[in-house]
Coordinates of N, CA and C and ligand atoms in Angstrom, one line a residue:
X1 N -9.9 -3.0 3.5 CA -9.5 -1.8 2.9 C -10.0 -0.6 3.8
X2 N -9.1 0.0 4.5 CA -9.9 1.2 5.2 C -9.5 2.5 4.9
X3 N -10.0 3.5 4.9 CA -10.0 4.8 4.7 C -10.6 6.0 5.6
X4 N -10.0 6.9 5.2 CA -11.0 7.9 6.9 C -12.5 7.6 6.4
X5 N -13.2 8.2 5.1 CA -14.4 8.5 4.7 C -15.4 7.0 4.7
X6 N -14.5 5.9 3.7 CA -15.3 4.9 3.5 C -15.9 5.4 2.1
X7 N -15.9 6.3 1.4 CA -16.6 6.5 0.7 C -15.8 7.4 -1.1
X8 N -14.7 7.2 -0.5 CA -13.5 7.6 -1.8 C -12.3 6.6 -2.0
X9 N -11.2 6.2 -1.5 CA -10.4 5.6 -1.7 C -10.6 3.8 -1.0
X10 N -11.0 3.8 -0.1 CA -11.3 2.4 0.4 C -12.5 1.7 -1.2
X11 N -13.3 2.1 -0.9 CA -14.4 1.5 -1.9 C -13.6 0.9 -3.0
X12 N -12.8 2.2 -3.6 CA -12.3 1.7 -4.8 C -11.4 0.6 -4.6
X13 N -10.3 0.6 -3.5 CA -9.8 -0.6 -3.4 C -10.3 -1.7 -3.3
X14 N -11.7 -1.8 -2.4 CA -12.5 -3.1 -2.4 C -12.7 -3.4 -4.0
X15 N -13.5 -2.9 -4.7 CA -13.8 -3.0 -5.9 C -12.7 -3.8 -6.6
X16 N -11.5 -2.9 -6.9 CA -10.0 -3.4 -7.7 C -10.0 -4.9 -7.1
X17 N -9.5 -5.3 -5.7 CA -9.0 -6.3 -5.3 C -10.1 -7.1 -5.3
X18 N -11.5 -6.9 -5.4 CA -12.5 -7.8 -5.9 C -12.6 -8.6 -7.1
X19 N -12.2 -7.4 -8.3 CA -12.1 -7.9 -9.3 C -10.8 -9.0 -9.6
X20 N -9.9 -9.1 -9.2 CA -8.5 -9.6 -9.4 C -8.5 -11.0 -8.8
X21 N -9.6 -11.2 -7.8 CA -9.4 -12.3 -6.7 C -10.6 -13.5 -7.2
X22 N -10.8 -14.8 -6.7 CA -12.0 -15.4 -6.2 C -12.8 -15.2 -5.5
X23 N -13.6 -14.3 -5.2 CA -14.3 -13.7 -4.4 C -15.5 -14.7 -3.9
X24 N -14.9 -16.2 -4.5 CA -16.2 -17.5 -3.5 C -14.9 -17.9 -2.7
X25 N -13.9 -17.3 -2.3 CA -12.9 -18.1 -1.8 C -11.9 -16.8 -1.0
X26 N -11.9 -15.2 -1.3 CA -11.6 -14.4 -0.8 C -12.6 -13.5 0.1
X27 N -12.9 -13.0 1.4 CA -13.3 -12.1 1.8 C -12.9 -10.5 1.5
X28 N -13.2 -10.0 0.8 CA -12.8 -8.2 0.6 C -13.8 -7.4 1.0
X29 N -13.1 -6.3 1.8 CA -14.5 -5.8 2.4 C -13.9 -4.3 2.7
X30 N -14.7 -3.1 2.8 CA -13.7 -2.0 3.2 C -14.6 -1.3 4.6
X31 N -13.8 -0.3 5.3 CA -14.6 0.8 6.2 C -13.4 1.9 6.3
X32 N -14.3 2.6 7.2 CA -14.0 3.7 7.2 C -13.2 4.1 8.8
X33 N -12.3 4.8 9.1 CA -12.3 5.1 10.7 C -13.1 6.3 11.0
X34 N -13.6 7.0 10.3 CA -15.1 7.9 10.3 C -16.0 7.4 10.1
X35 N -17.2 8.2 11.0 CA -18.4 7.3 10.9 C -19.5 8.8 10.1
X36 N -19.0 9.7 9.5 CA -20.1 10.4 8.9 C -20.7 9.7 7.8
X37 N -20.3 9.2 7.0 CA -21.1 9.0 5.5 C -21.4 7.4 5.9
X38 N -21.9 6.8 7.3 CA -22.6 5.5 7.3 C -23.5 5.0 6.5
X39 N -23.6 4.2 5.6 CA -25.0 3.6 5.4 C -25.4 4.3 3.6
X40 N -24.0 5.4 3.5 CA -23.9 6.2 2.3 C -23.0 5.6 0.9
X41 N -23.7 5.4 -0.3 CA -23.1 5.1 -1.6 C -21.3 5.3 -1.3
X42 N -20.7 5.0 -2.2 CA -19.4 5.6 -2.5 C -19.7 7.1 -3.2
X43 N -18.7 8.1 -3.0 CA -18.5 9.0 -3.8 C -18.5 9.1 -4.9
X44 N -19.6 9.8 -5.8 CA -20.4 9.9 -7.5 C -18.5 9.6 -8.1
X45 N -17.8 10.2 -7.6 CA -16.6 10.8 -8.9 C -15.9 9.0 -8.3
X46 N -15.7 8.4 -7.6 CA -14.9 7.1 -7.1 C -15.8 6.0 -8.0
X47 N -17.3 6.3 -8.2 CA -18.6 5.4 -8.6 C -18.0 5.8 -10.4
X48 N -17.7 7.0 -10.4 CA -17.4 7.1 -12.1 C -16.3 6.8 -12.1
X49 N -14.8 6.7 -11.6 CA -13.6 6.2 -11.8 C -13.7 5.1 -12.2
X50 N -14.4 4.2 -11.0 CA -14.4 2.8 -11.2 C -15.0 2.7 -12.8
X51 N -16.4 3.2 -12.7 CA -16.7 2.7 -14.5 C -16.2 2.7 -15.7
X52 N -15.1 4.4 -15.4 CA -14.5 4.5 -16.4 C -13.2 3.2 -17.1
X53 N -13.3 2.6 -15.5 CA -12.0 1.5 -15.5 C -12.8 0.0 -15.8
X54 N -14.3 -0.1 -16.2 CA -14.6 -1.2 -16.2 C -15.3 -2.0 -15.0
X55 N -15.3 -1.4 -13.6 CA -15.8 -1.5 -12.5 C -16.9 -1.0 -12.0
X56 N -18.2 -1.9 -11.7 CA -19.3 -1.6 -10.6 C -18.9 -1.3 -9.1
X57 N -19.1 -0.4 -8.6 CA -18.7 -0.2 -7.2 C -19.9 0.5 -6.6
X58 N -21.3 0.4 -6.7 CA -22.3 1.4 -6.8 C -23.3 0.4 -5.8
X59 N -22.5 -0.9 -5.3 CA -23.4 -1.9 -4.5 C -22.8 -1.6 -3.2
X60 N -21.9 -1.1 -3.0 CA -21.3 -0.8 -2.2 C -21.9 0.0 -1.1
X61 N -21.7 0.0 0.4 CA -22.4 1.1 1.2 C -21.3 1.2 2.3
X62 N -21.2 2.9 3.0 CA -20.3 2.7 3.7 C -20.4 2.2 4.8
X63 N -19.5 1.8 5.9 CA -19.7 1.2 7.2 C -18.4 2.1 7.9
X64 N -18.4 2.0 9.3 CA -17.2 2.0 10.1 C -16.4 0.8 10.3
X65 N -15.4 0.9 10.5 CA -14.3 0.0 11.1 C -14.3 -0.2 12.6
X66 N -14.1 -1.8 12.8 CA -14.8 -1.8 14.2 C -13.8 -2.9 14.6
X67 N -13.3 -2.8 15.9 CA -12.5 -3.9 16.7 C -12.6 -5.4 15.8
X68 N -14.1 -5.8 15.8 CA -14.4 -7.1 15.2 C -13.8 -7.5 14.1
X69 N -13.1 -6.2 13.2 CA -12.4 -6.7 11.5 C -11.4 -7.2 12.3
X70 N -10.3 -7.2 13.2 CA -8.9 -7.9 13.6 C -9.9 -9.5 13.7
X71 N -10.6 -10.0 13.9 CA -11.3 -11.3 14.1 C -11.5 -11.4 12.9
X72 N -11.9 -10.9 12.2 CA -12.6 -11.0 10.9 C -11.8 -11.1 9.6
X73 N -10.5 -10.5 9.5 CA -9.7 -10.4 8.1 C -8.1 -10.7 8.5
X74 N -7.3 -11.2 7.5 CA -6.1 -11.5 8.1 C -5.6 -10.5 7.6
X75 N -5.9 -9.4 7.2 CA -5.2 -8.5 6.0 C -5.9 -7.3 6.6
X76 N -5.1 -5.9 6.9 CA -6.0 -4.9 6.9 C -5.0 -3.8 6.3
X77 N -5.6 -3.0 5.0 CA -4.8 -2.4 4.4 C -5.5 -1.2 4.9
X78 N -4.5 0.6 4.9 CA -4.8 1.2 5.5 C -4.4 2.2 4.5
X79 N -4.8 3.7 3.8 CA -4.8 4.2 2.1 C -3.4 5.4 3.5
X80 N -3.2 5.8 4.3 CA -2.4 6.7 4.9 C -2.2 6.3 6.2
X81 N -1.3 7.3 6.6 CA -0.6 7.2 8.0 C -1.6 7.3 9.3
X82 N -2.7 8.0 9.0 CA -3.6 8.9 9.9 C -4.7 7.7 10.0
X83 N -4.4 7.2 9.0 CA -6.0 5.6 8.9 C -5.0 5.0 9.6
X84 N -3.8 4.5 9.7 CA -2.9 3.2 10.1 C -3.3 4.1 11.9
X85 N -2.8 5.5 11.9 CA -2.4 5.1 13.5 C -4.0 5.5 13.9
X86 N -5.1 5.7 13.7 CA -6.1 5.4 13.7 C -6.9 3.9 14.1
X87 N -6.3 3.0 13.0 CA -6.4 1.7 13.5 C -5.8 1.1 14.3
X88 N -4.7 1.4 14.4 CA -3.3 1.0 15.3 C -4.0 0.9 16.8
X89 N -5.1 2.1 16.9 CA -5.2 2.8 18.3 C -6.5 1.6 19.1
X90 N -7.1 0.8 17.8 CA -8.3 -0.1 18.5 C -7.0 -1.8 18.8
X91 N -6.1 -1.4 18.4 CA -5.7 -3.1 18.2 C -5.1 -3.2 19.8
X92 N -5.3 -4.3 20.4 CA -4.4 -4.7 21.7 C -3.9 -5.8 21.4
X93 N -3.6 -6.1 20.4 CA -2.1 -7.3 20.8 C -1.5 -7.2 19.6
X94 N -0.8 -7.4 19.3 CA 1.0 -7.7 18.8 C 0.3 -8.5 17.6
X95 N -0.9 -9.4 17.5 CA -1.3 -10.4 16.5 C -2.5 -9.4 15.4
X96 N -3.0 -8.5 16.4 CA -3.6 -7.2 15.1 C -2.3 -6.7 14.6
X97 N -1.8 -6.0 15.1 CA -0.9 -4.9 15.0 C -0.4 -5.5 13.8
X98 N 0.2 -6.7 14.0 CA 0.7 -6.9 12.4 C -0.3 -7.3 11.2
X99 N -1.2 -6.9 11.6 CA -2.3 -7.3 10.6 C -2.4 -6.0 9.5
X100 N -1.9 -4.8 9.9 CA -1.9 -3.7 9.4 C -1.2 -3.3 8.7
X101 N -1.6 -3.0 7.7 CA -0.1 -2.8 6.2 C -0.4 -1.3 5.4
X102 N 0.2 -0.6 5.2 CA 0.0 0.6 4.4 C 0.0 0.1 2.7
X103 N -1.0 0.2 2.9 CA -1.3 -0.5 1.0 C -0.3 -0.1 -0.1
X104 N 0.1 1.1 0.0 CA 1.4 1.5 -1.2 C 2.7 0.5 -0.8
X105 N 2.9 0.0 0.4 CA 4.1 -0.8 0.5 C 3.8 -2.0 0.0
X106 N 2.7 -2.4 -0.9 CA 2.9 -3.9 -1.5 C 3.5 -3.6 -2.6
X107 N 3.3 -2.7 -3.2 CA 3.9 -2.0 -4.3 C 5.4 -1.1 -4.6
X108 N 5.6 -0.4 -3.2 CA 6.8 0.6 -2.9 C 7.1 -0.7 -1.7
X109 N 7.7 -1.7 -1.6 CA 8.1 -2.2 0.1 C 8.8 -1.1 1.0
X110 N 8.5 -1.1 1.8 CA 9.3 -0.2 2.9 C 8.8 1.7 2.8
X111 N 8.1 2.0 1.8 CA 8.4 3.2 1.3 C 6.9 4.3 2.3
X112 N 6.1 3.6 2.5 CA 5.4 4.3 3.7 C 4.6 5.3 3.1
X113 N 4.7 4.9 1.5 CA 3.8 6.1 0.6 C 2.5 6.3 1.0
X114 N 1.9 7.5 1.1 CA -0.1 7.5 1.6 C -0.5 7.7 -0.1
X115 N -1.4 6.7 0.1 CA -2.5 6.7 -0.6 C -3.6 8.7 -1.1
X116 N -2.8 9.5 -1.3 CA -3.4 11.0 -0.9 C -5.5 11.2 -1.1
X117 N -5.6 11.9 0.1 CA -7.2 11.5 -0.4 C -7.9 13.0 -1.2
X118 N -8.4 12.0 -2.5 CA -9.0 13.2 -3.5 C -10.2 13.6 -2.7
X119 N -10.3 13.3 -1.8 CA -12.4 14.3 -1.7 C -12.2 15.3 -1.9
X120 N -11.8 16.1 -1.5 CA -11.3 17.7 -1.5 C -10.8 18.5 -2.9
X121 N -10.3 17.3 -4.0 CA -9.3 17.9 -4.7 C -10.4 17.5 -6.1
X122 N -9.8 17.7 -7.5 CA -10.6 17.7 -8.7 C -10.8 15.7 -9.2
X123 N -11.5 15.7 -10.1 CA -11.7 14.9 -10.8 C -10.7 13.7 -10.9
X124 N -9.3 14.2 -11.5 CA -7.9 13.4 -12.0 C -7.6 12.9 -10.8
X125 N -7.8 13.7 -9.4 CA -7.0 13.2 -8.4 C -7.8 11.6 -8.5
X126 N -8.6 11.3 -8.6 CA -9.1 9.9 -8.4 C -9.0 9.0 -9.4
X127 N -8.7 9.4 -10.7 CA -7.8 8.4 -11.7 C -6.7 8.0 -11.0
X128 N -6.1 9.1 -10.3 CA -4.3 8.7 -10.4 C -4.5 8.0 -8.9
X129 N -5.2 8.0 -7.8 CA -5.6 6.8 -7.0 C -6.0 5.7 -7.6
X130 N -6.7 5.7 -8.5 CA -7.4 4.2 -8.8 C -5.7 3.4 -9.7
X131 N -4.9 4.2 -10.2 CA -4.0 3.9 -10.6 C -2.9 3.1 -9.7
X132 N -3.2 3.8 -8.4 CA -2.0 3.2 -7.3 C -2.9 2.6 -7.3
X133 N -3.9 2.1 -6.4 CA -4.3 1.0 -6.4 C -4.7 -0.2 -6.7
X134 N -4.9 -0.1 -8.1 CA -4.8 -1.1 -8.8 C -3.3 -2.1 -9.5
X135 N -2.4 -0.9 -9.0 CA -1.0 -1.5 -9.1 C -0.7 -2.3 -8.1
X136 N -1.2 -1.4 -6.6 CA -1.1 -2.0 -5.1 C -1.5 -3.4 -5.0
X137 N -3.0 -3.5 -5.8 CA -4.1 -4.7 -5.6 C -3.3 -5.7 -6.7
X138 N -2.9 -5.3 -7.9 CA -1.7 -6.4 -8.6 C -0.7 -7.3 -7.7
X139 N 0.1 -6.6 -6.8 CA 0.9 -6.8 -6.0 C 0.0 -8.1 -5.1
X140 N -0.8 -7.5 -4.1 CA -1.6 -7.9 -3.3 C -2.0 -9.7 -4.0
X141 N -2.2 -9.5 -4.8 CA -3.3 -10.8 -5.7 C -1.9 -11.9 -5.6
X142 N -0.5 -11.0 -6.5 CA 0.5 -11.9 -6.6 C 1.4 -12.9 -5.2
X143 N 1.0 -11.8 -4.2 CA 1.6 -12.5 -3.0 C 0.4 -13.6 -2.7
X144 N -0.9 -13.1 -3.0 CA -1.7 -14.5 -2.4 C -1.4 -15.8 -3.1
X145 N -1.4 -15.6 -4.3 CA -1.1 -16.3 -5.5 C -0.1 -17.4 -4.6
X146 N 1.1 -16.9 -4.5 CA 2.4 -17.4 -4.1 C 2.6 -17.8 -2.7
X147 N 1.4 -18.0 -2.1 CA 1.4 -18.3 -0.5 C 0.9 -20.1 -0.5
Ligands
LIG1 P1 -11.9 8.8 1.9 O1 -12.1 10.4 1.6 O2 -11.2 8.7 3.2 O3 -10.9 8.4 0.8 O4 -13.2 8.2 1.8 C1 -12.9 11.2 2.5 C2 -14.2 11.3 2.4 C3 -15.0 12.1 3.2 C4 -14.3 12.8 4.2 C5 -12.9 12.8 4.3 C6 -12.2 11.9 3.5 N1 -15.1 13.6 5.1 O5 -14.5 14.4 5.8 O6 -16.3 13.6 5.0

């Protein structure tokens, strides 16, 4: 799950698709393609979303996104266009590149929706993300399901 921050919308994705999956048998992991808030909590208002929904997300710490995840995950979900062509820009072959999926199209196929990022904006904006995402991560769970 990546995000520019690492520390608003990715977290929470990790969290959601944590909860939904076998996590002795799934790898979920998130970063950031910024490296300011390294080594920093998730965002207090992303840490209360999640509770308000039932979810710990508070073990969490951020990291950057680094060449080594295309080795590392067969799945890289991406919350906007600016995180995709961000990641887009570390991949060299054809076998990352499709590794890369805009997380709203498990949910919208084809529709190329961004994930909008609340850091900037009030409180609600991060209910009504945790909302897409947890619709997204529904989706996500059912395709593994069915593989
Ligand atoms: P995120 O939100 O990408 O959803 O984690 C942001 C968090 C921090 C910043 C930007 C976006 N920032 O510029 O520090």
């Amino acid at each position: 799950m990546v995000c520019l921050g690492n520390i608003c919308r990715s977290p929470l994705a990790e969290g959601i698709l944590k909860s939904k999956v076998d996590i002795k048998s799934v790898c979920v992991d998130s970063a950031g393609t910024g490296g300011w808030h390294v080594g920093e909590l998730p965002d207090s208002r992303s840490i209360d979303v999640a509770r308000k929904n039932g979810l710990d997300i508070s073990d969490q710490k951020c990291r950057k996104f680094i060449k080594q995840d295309f080795e590392d995950f067969d799945w890289i979900y991406v919350m906007d266009k600016s995180n995709l062509k961000d990641v887009l820009s570390l991949a060299d072959t054809e076998e990352k590149r499709s590794k890369v999926i805009m997380i709203l199209n498990e949910s919208a196929a084809g529709s190329n929706r961004e994930v909008p990022d609340p850091y900037y904006g009030g409180d609600n904006g991060f209910q009504l993300v945790y909302g897409m995402l947890n619709d997204a991560c529904e989706h996500i769970v059912n395709r593994l399901n069915n593989e």
